[in-house]
Amino acid sequence: PVHSCYLLNLIVILSVSFFFYFFFSLFFCFFLFFFSSRRRHTRYISVTGVQTCALPIYVARIVYTSHTIEHIDDSAAQNLFEEAYRILRKDGVFRLTMPDVDLNYRAFRENDRSFYFWKEMYVEPKEYQKVCLNRPMTEASIQQLFLWEVATSLSTILDADMPRKLTDSEIDALFNEMERDKALDYLVTLCSVKTQQEYPGFHMNWWNESKLTRMLKRAGFETVYRSGYGQSVTPVMRNKVLFDNTKPEISLYVEAIK
């Protein structure tokens, strides 16, 4: 009777295991099929140049971009804004989020190293070498931390050969001698699209509310306003699992309505 009991338990366990793995495998296959079929309806376009997105006008209710436009130059960004305006329906919402240069500049001028909290992620060689650093980011000066977020290719902590890199004293002199926005624009002129295409994770532009509002209105948007983390006028874009989840501590949120 004892052996029969053990045998019965073994049969039950094997049966449960079989059905578990069977249905798990079935679910996994469905999952792969579902998302692979969705990918057939996904279009990828480059935003580093000036081109149309091949979508017809008035088809979108919302357009969203997160931490993208700091990786492209002004002409490409202006084209992106105009394309967003073109494809949006009347009263459609364009939501943008990106690093706020006003916060970055304040941290630089006030020597607020704690602002750059992500530097702690790049201490070990295997981590900082992934992002082309030549040393732990915690060892970078405040000038280079600031520069990394605006014009990455110009930083001396970058482990890559570049035509031009700026020392700490050169950065200080630039912002002491020039008006802030003009100095930022000058940094952008030293970055190349070719380098950006080779290192797409680098930053090559700066944004704040004033500059972004000006360029969005040039694209045709009449209503442009500063938003906040998870505070979209559109309910679906208040879902912080899907939206606004990249470095909210340092980000600027702006919405434009067509």
PDB file of C-alpha atoms in Angstrom:
ATOM      1  CA  PRO A   1       0.000   0.000   0.000  1.00  0.00           C
ATOM      2  CA  VAL A   2       2.856   2.400   0.808  1.00  0.00           C
ATOM      3  CA  HIS A   3       4.528   1.711  -2.540  1.00  0.00           C
ATOM      4  CA  SER A   4       1.184   2.173  -4.286  1.00  0.00           C
ATOM      5  CA  CYS A   5       0.743   5.524  -2.562  1.00  0.00           C
ATOM      6  CA  TYR A   6       4.211   6.683  -3.644  1.00  0.00           C
ATOM      7  CA  LEU A   7       3.491   5.502  -7.176  1.00  0.00           C
ATOM      8  CA  LEU A   8       0.182   7.366  -7.245  1.00  0.00           C
ATOM      9  CA  ASN A   9       1.864  10.556  -5.989  1.00  0.00           C
ATOM     10  CA  LEU A  10       4.580  10.203  -8.627  1.00  0.00           C
ATOM     11  CA  ILE A  11       1.971   9.814 -11.380  1.00  0.00           C
ATOM     12  CA  VAL A  12       0.123  12.912 -10.138  1.00  0.00           C
ATOM     13  CA  ILE A  13       3.352  14.945  -9.993  1.00  0.00           C
ATOM     14  CA  LEU A  14       4.376  13.860 -13.479  1.00  0.00           C
ATOM     15  CA  SER A  15       0.910  14.635 -14.832  1.00  0.00           C
ATOM     16  CA  VAL A  16       0.884  18.102 -13.271  1.00  0.00           C
ATOM     17  CA  SER A  17       4.410  18.780 -14.553  1.00  0.00           C
ATOM     18  CA  PHE A  18       3.448  17.649 -18.052  1.00  0.00           C
ATOM     19  CA  PHE A  19       0.394  19.880 -18.210  1.00  0.00           C
ATOM     20  CA  PHE A  20       2.292  22.808 -16.709  1.00  0.00           C
ATOM     21  CA  TYR A  21       5.064  22.651 -19.286  1.00  0.00           C
ATOM     22  CA  PHE A  22       2.583  21.953 -22.083  1.00  0.00           C
ATOM     23  CA  PHE A  23       0.475  25.010 -21.356  1.00  0.00           C
ATOM     24  CA  PHE A  24       3.536  27.154 -20.575  1.00  0.00           C
ATOM     25  CA  SER A  25       5.026  26.219 -23.953  1.00  0.00           C
ATOM     26  CA  LEU A  26       1.693  26.898 -25.655  1.00  0.00           C
ATOM     27  CA  PHE A  27       1.470  30.322 -23.990  1.00  0.00           C
ATOM     28  CA  PHE A  28       5.073  31.148 -24.888  1.00  0.00           C
ATOM     29  CA  CYS A  29       4.481  30.249 -28.556  1.00  0.00           C
ATOM     30  CA  PHE A  30       1.368  32.438 -28.587  1.00  0.00           C
ATOM     31  CA  PHE A  31       3.345  35.270 -26.990  1.00  0.00           C
ATOM     32  CA  LEU A  32       6.041  35.066 -29.673  1.00  0.00           C
ATOM     33  CA  PHE A  33       3.476  34.867 -32.469  1.00  0.00           C
ATOM     34  CA  PHE A  34       1.498  37.825 -31.111  1.00  0.00           C
ATOM     35  CA  PHE A  35       4.462  40.168 -30.818  1.00  0.00           C
ATOM     36  CA  SER A  36       6.125  39.044 -34.038  1.00  0.00           C
ATOM     37  CA  SER A  37       2.873  39.785 -35.880  1.00  0.00           C
ATOM     38  CA  ARG A  38       2.724  43.228 -34.263  1.00  0.00           C
ATOM     39  CA  ARG A  39       6.272  43.957 -35.424  1.00  0.00           C
ATOM     40  CA  ARG A  40       5.069  43.617 -39.025  1.00  0.00           C
ATOM     41  CA  HIS A  41       3.038  46.775 -38.442  1.00  0.00           C
ATOM     42  CA  THR A  42       5.961  48.663 -36.888  1.00  0.00           C
ATOM     43  CA  ARG A  43       7.906  51.167 -38.961  1.00  0.00           C
ATOM     44  CA  TYR A  44      11.366  52.376 -38.059  1.00  0.00           C
ATOM     45  CA  ILE A  45      12.677  55.649 -39.420  1.00  0.00           C
ATOM     46  CA  SER A  46      15.875  57.564 -38.799  1.00  0.00           C
ATOM     47  CA  VAL A  47      15.430  60.887 -37.027  1.00  0.00           C
ATOM     48  CA  THR A  48      19.035  62.016 -37.534  1.00  0.00           C
ATOM     49  CA  GLY A  49      18.226  63.470 -40.960  1.00  0.00           C
ATOM     50  CA  VAL A  50      15.501  65.523 -42.598  1.00  0.00           C
ATOM     51  CA  GLN A  51      12.850  63.245 -44.050  1.00  0.00           C
ATOM     52  CA  THR A  52       9.135  62.513 -43.883  1.00  0.00           C
ATOM     53  CA  CYS A  53       7.858  59.573 -41.863  1.00  0.00           C
ATOM     54  CA  ALA A  54       5.690  58.247 -44.735  1.00  0.00           C
ATOM     55  CA  LEU A  55       2.514  58.449 -42.642  1.00  0.00           C
ATOM     56  CA  PRO A  56      -0.512  60.326 -44.029  1.00  0.00           C
ATOM     57  CA  ILE A  57      -1.752  63.525 -42.449  1.00  0.00           C
ATOM     58  CA  TYR A  58      -4.249  63.622 -39.578  1.00  0.00           C
ATOM     59  CA  VAL A  59      -3.816  59.969 -38.484  1.00  0.00           C
ATOM     60  CA  ALA A  60      -2.437  60.279 -34.946  1.00  0.00           C
ATOM     61  CA  ARG A  61      -4.197  61.257 -31.751  1.00  0.00           C
ATOM     62  CA  ILE A  62      -0.937  61.389 -29.780  1.00  0.00           C
ATOM     63  CA  VAL A  63       2.773  61.500 -30.590  1.00  0.00           C
ATOM     64  CA  TYR A  64       5.349  60.813 -27.898  1.00  0.00           C
ATOM     65  CA  THR A  65       9.112  61.094 -27.806  1.00  0.00           C
ATOM     66  CA  SER A  66      11.297  60.429 -24.769  1.00  0.00           C
ATOM     67  CA  HIS A  67      14.985  61.310 -24.470  1.00  0.00           C
ATOM     68  CA  THR A  68      15.520  61.359 -28.214  1.00  0.00           C
ATOM     69  CA  ILE A  69      16.051  64.939 -29.321  1.00  0.00           C
ATOM     70  CA  GLU A  70      19.211  65.431 -27.274  1.00  0.00           C
ATOM     71  CA  HIS A  71      20.754  62.915 -29.697  1.00  0.00           C
ATOM     72  CA  ILE A  72      20.026  64.903 -32.883  1.00  0.00           C
ATOM     73  CA  ASP A  73      20.819  68.389 -34.175  1.00  0.00           C
ATOM     74  CA  ASP A  74      18.397  71.290 -34.471  1.00  0.00           C
ATOM     75  CA  SER A  75      17.532  70.720 -38.133  1.00  0.00           C
ATOM     76  CA  ALA A  76      16.605  67.083 -37.497  1.00  0.00           C
ATOM     77  CA  ALA A  77      14.624  68.067 -34.391  1.00  0.00           C
ATOM     78  CA  GLN A  78      12.746  70.766 -36.307  1.00  0.00           C
ATOM     79  CA  ASN A  79      11.873  68.224 -38.975  1.00  0.00           C
ATOM     80  CA  LEU A  80      10.630  65.819 -36.274  1.00  0.00           C
ATOM     81  CA  PHE A  81       8.403  68.539 -34.798  1.00  0.00           C
ATOM     82  CA  GLU A  82       6.971  69.416 -38.214  1.00  0.00           C
ATOM     83  CA  GLU A  83       6.289  65.766 -38.976  1.00  0.00           C
ATOM     84  CA  ALA A  84       4.533  65.339 -35.628  1.00  0.00           C
ATOM     85  CA  TYR A  85       2.362  68.351 -36.427  1.00  0.00           C
ATOM     86  CA  ARG A  86       1.599  67.024 -39.911  1.00  0.00           C
ATOM     87  CA  ILE A  87       0.381  63.587 -38.812  1.00  0.00           C
ATOM     88  CA  LEU A  88      -1.578  64.724 -35.745  1.00  0.00           C
ATOM     89  CA  ARG A  89      -5.320  65.162 -35.879  1.00  0.00           C
ATOM     90  CA  LYS A  90      -6.935  68.396 -34.792  1.00  0.00           C
ATOM     91  CA  ASP A  91      -6.490  68.725 -30.995  1.00  0.00           C
ATOM     92  CA  GLY A  92      -3.901  65.917 -31.073  1.00  0.00           C
ATOM     93  CA  VAL A  93      -1.184  66.008 -28.397  1.00  0.00           C
ATOM     94  CA  PHE A  94       2.575  65.899 -28.910  1.00  0.00           C
ATOM     95  CA  ARG A  95       4.388  65.057 -25.657  1.00  0.00           C
ATOM     96  CA  LEU A  96       8.154  65.406 -25.337  1.00  0.00           C
ATOM     97  CA  THR A  97      10.582  64.645 -22.542  1.00  0.00           C
ATOM     98  CA  MET A  98      14.336  65.167 -22.506  1.00  0.00           C
ATOM     99  CA  PRO A  99      17.141  66.303 -20.174  1.00  0.00           C
ATOM    100  CA  ASP A 100      16.536  69.838 -18.895  1.00  0.00           C
ATOM    101  CA  VAL A 101      19.715  71.828 -19.540  1.00  0.00           C
ATOM    102  CA  ASP A 102      18.670  74.440 -16.969  1.00  0.00           C
ATOM    103  CA  LEU A 103      18.975  71.810 -14.240  1.00  0.00           C
ATOM    104  CA  ASN A 104      22.245  70.508 -15.674  1.00  0.00           C
ATOM    105  CA  TYR A 105      23.750  73.997 -15.895  1.00  0.00           C
ATOM    106  CA  ARG A 106      22.756  74.854 -12.325  1.00  0.00           C
ATOM    107  CA  ALA A 107      24.431  71.672 -11.067  1.00  0.00           C
ATOM    108  CA  PHE A 108      27.572  72.514 -13.037  1.00  0.00           C
ATOM    109  CA  ARG A 109      27.807  76.076 -11.745  1.00  0.00           C
ATOM    110  CA  GLU A 110      27.049  75.110  -8.152  1.00  0.00           C
ATOM    111  CA  ASN A 111      29.359  72.073  -8.176  1.00  0.00           C
ATOM    112  CA  ASP A 112      26.420  69.818  -7.308  1.00  0.00           C
ATOM    113  CA  ARG A 113      27.905  66.409  -8.061  1.00  0.00           C
ATOM    114  CA  SER A 114      24.970  64.569  -6.499  1.00  0.00           C
ATOM    115  CA  PHE A 115      22.795  65.791  -9.397  1.00  0.00           C
ATOM    116  CA  TYR A 116      24.602  63.319 -11.662  1.00  0.00           C
ATOM    117  CA  PHE A 117      23.349  60.331  -9.690  1.00  0.00           C
ATOM    118  CA  TRP A 118      23.867  57.869 -12.555  1.00  0.00           C
ATOM    119  CA  LYS A 119      27.645  58.219 -12.237  1.00  0.00           C
ATOM    120  CA  GLU A 120      27.510  55.557  -9.521  1.00  0.00           C
ATOM    121  CA  MET A 121      26.406  53.053 -12.175  1.00  0.00           C
ATOM    122  CA  TYR A 122      29.726  53.346 -13.996  1.00  0.00           C
ATOM    123  CA  VAL A 123      32.394  52.521 -11.432  1.00  0.00           C
ATOM    124  CA  GLU A 124      33.504  49.044 -12.429  1.00  0.00           C
ATOM    125  CA  PRO A 125      35.547  48.657 -15.666  1.00  0.00           C
ATOM    126  CA  LYS A 126      32.999  46.370 -17.305  1.00  0.00           C
ATOM    127  CA  GLU A 127      30.329  49.022 -16.715  1.00  0.00           C
ATOM    128  CA  TYR A 128      32.119  52.239 -17.643  1.00  0.00           C
ATOM    129  CA  GLN A 129      33.779  50.678 -20.664  1.00  0.00           C
ATOM    130  CA  LYS A 130      30.334  49.834 -22.064  1.00  0.00           C
ATOM    131  CA  VAL A 131      29.651  53.542 -22.480  1.00  0.00           C
ATOM    132  CA  CYS A 132      33.132  54.382 -23.800  1.00  0.00           C
ATOM    133  CA  LEU A 133      34.485  55.905 -20.592  1.00  0.00           C
ATOM    134  CA  ASN A 134      38.221  55.847 -19.918  1.00  0.00           C
ATOM    135  CA  ARG A 135      37.787  55.911 -16.130  1.00  0.00           C
ATOM    136  CA  PRO A 136      35.046  55.492 -13.514  1.00  0.00           C
ATOM    137  CA  MET A 137      32.474  58.224 -13.969  1.00  0.00           C
ATOM    138  CA  THR A 138      32.739  58.995 -10.249  1.00  0.00           C
ATOM    139  CA  GLU A 139      36.253  60.318 -10.963  1.00  0.00           C
ATOM    140  CA  ALA A 140      35.053  62.800 -13.599  1.00  0.00           C
ATOM    141  CA  SER A 141      35.181  66.517 -12.837  1.00  0.00           C
ATOM    142  CA  ILE A 142      31.982  68.558 -12.605  1.00  0.00           C
ATOM    143  CA  GLN A 143      32.871  70.149 -15.945  1.00  0.00           C
ATOM    144  CA  GLN A 144      33.105  66.782 -17.705  1.00  0.00           C
ATOM    145  CA  LEU A 145      29.915  65.488 -16.092  1.00  0.00           C
ATOM    146  CA  PHE A 146      28.126  68.559 -17.400  1.00  0.00           C
ATOM    147  CA  LEU A 147      29.670  68.232 -20.857  1.00  0.00           C
ATOM    148  CA  TRP A 148      28.815  64.525 -21.095  1.00  0.00           C
ATOM    149  CA  GLU A 149      25.117  65.433 -20.951  1.00  0.00           C
ATOM    150  CA  VAL A 150      25.313  68.145 -23.616  1.00  0.00           C
ATOM    151  CA  ALA A 151      28.102  67.254 -26.055  1.00  0.00           C
ATOM    152  CA  THR A 152      29.430  63.810 -25.174  1.00  0.00           C
ATOM    153  CA  SER A 153      31.992  63.566 -27.966  1.00  0.00           C
ATOM    154  CA  LEU A 154      33.866  66.605 -26.582  1.00  0.00           C
ATOM    155  CA  SER A 155      34.490  65.110 -23.139  1.00  0.00           C
ATOM    156  CA  THR A 156      37.980  64.123 -22.015  1.00  0.00           C
ATOM    157  CA  ILE A 157      36.555  61.144 -20.115  1.00  0.00           C
ATOM    158  CA  LEU A 158      35.509  59.624 -23.429  1.00  0.00           C
ATOM    159  CA  ASP A 159      37.583  56.604 -24.437  1.00  0.00           C
ATOM    160  CA  ALA A 160      37.494  57.296 -28.180  1.00  0.00           C
ATOM    161  CA  ASP A 161      39.528  59.371 -30.615  1.00  0.00           C
ATOM    162  CA  MET A 162      37.695  62.586 -31.482  1.00  0.00           C
ATOM    163  CA  PRO A 163      38.767  65.661 -33.477  1.00  0.00           C
ATOM    164  CA  ARG A 164      38.205  67.932 -30.486  1.00  0.00           C
ATOM    165  CA  LYS A 165      37.943  67.498 -26.729  1.00  0.00           C
ATOM    166  CA  LEU A 166      37.551  70.253 -24.167  1.00  0.00           C
ATOM    167  CA  THR A 167      39.481  70.470 -20.918  1.00  0.00           C
ATOM    168  CA  ASP A 168      37.969  71.710 -17.666  1.00  0.00           C
ATOM    169  CA  SER A 169      39.631  75.118 -18.028  1.00  0.00           C
ATOM    170  CA  GLU A 170      38.337  75.481 -21.594  1.00  0.00           C
ATOM    171  CA  ILE A 171      34.796  74.723 -20.465  1.00  0.00           C
ATOM    172  CA  ASP A 172      35.028  77.235 -17.607  1.00  0.00           C
ATOM    173  CA  ALA A 173      36.446  79.897 -19.915  1.00  0.00           C
ATOM    174  CA  LEU A 174      33.731  79.324 -22.501  1.00  0.00           C
ATOM    175  CA  PHE A 175      30.886  79.916 -20.045  1.00  0.00           C
ATOM    176  CA  ASN A 176      32.661  82.778 -18.310  1.00  0.00           C
ATOM    177  CA  GLU A 177      33.244  84.634 -21.580  1.00  0.00           C
ATOM    178  CA  MET A 178      30.033  83.880 -23.485  1.00  0.00           C
ATOM    179  CA  GLU A 179      26.335  84.151 -22.741  1.00  0.00           C
ATOM    180  CA  ARG A 180      25.091  80.745 -21.627  1.00  0.00           C
ATOM    181  CA  ASP A 181      22.862  79.833 -24.572  1.00  0.00           C
ATOM    182  CA  LYS A 182      25.464  80.980 -27.093  1.00  0.00           C
ATOM    183  CA  ALA A 183      28.085  78.870 -25.326  1.00  0.00           C
ATOM    184  CA  LEU A 184      25.759  75.863 -25.475  1.00  0.00           C
ATOM    185  CA  ASP A 185      25.149  76.475 -29.178  1.00  0.00           C
ATOM    186  CA  TYR A 186      28.893  76.644 -29.734  1.00  0.00           C
ATOM    187  CA  LEU A 187      29.328  73.228 -28.089  1.00  0.00           C
ATOM    188  CA  VAL A 188      26.689  71.805 -30.422  1.00  0.00           C
ATOM    189  CA  THR A 189      28.543  73.116 -33.497  1.00  0.00           C
ATOM    190  CA  LEU A 190      31.581  71.069 -32.448  1.00  0.00           C
ATOM    191  CA  CYS A 191      29.567  67.830 -32.588  1.00  0.00           C
ATOM    192  CA  SER A 192      29.109  65.996 -35.866  1.00  0.00           C
ATOM    193  CA  VAL A 193      26.197  63.924 -37.126  1.00  0.00           C
ATOM    194  CA  LYS A 194      28.667  61.376 -38.490  1.00  0.00           C
ATOM    195  CA  THR A 195      30.078  60.804 -35.001  1.00  0.00           C
ATOM    196  CA  GLN A 196      26.548  60.615 -33.608  1.00  0.00           C
ATOM    197  CA  GLN A 197      25.612  57.911 -36.094  1.00  0.00           C
ATOM    198  CA  GLU A 198      28.654  55.918 -34.995  1.00  0.00           C
ATOM    199  CA  TYR A 199      27.879  56.476 -31.298  1.00  0.00           C
ATOM    200  CA  PRO A 200      24.067  56.924 -31.171  1.00  0.00           C
ATOM    201  CA  GLY A 201      23.998  57.007 -27.381  1.00  0.00           C
ATOM    202  CA  PHE A 202      25.987  60.255 -27.253  1.00  0.00           C
ATOM    203  CA  HIS A 203      24.310  63.598 -26.605  1.00  0.00           C
ATOM    204  CA  MET A 204      24.808  66.399 -29.100  1.00  0.00           C
ATOM    205  CA  ASN A 205      22.170  69.001 -28.238  1.00  0.00           C
ATOM    206  CA  TRP A 206      20.626  70.953 -25.378  1.00  0.00           C
ATOM    207  CA  TRP A 207      17.017  71.752 -24.543  1.00  0.00           C
ATOM    208  CA  ASN A 208      15.062  73.884 -22.145  1.00  0.00           C
ATOM    209  CA  GLU A 209      11.489  75.136 -22.082  1.00  0.00           C
ATOM    210  CA  SER A 210      12.260  78.341 -23.958  1.00  0.00           C
ATOM    211  CA  LYS A 211      14.116  76.753 -26.874  1.00  0.00           C
ATOM    212  CA  LEU A 212      11.646  73.894 -27.188  1.00  0.00           C
ATOM    213  CA  THR A 213       8.615  76.220 -27.156  1.00  0.00           C
ATOM    214  CA  ARG A 214      10.149  78.421 -29.835  1.00  0.00           C
ATOM    215  CA  MET A 215      10.840  75.506 -32.189  1.00  0.00           C
ATOM    216  CA  LEU A 216       7.456  73.816 -31.594  1.00  0.00           C
ATOM    217  CA  LYS A 217       5.624  77.038 -32.457  1.00  0.00           C
ATOM    218  CA  ARG A 218       7.753  77.346 -35.573  1.00  0.00           C
ATOM    219  CA  ALA A 219       6.486  73.877 -36.516  1.00  0.00           C
ATOM    220  CA  GLY A 220       2.889  75.125 -36.310  1.00  0.00           C
ATOM    221  CA  PHE A 221       1.798  74.335 -32.746  1.00  0.00           C
ATOM    222  CA  GLU A 222      -0.034  77.258 -31.150  1.00  0.00           C
ATOM    223  CA  THR A 223      -0.559  75.778 -27.692  1.00  0.00           C
ATOM    224  CA  VAL A 224       2.698  74.755 -25.990  1.00  0.00           C
ATOM    225  CA  TYR A 225       3.055  74.405 -22.238  1.00  0.00           C
ATOM    226  CA  ARG A 226       5.301  72.891 -19.596  1.00  0.00           C
ATOM    227  CA  SER A 227       3.957  69.652 -18.162  1.00  0.00           C
ATOM    228  CA  GLY A 228       5.320  67.398 -15.425  1.00  0.00           C
ATOM    229  CA  TYR A 229       6.168  63.802 -14.623  1.00  0.00           C
ATOM    230  CA  GLY A 230       3.060  61.700 -15.235  1.00  0.00           C
ATOM    231  CA  GLN A 231       0.945  64.826 -15.735  1.00  0.00           C
ATOM    232  CA  SER A 232      -0.099  64.582 -19.378  1.00  0.00           C
ATOM    233  CA  VAL A 233      -3.404  66.097 -20.459  1.00  0.00           C
ATOM    234  CA  THR A 234      -4.007  62.777 -22.219  1.00  0.00           C
ATOM    235  CA  PRO A 235      -4.968  59.960 -19.792  1.00  0.00           C
ATOM    236  CA  VAL A 236      -3.101  57.214 -21.658  1.00  0.00           C
ATOM    237  CA  MET A 237       0.199  59.097 -21.356  1.00  0.00           C
ATOM    238  CA  ARG A 238      -0.147  59.283 -17.582  1.00  0.00           C
ATOM    239  CA  ASN A 239       0.751  55.601 -17.427  1.00  0.00           C
ATOM    240  CA  LYS A 240       4.226  55.854 -15.916  1.00  0.00           C
ATOM    241  CA  VAL A 241       5.016  52.243 -16.750  1.00  0.00           C
ATOM    242  CA  LEU A 242       4.897  53.091 -20.449  1.00  0.00           C
ATOM    243  CA  PHE A 243       5.663  56.821 -20.404  1.00  0.00           C
ATOM    244  CA  ASP A 244       7.963  59.265 -18.623  1.00  0.00           C
ATOM    245  CA  ASN A 245      10.119  56.553 -17.055  1.00  0.00           C
ATOM    246  CA  THR A 246      13.575  57.766 -18.150  1.00  0.00           C
ATOM    247  CA  LYS A 247      15.424  59.835 -15.529  1.00  0.00           C
ATOM    248  CA  PRO A 248      12.453  61.904 -14.337  1.00  0.00           C
ATOM    249  CA  GLU A 249      14.716  63.621 -11.780  1.00  0.00           C
ATOM    250  CA  ILE A 250      16.533  65.561 -14.526  1.00  0.00           C
ATOM    251  CA  SER A 251      13.879  65.710 -17.226  1.00  0.00           C
ATOM    252  CA  LEU A 252      11.824  68.438 -18.830  1.00  0.00           C
ATOM    253  CA  TYR A 253       8.241  67.624 -19.876  1.00  0.00           C
ATOM    254  CA  VAL A 254       6.479  69.686 -22.526  1.00  0.00           C
ATOM    255  CA  GLU A 255       3.235  69.184 -24.450  1.00  0.00           C
ATOM    256  CA  ALA A 256       2.030  70.822 -27.652  1.00  0.00           C
ATOM    257  CA  ILE A 257      -1.537  70.687 -28.951  1.00  0.00           C
ATOM    258  CA  LYS A 258      -2.402  71.045 -32.619  1.00  0.00           C
TER     259      LYS A 258
END
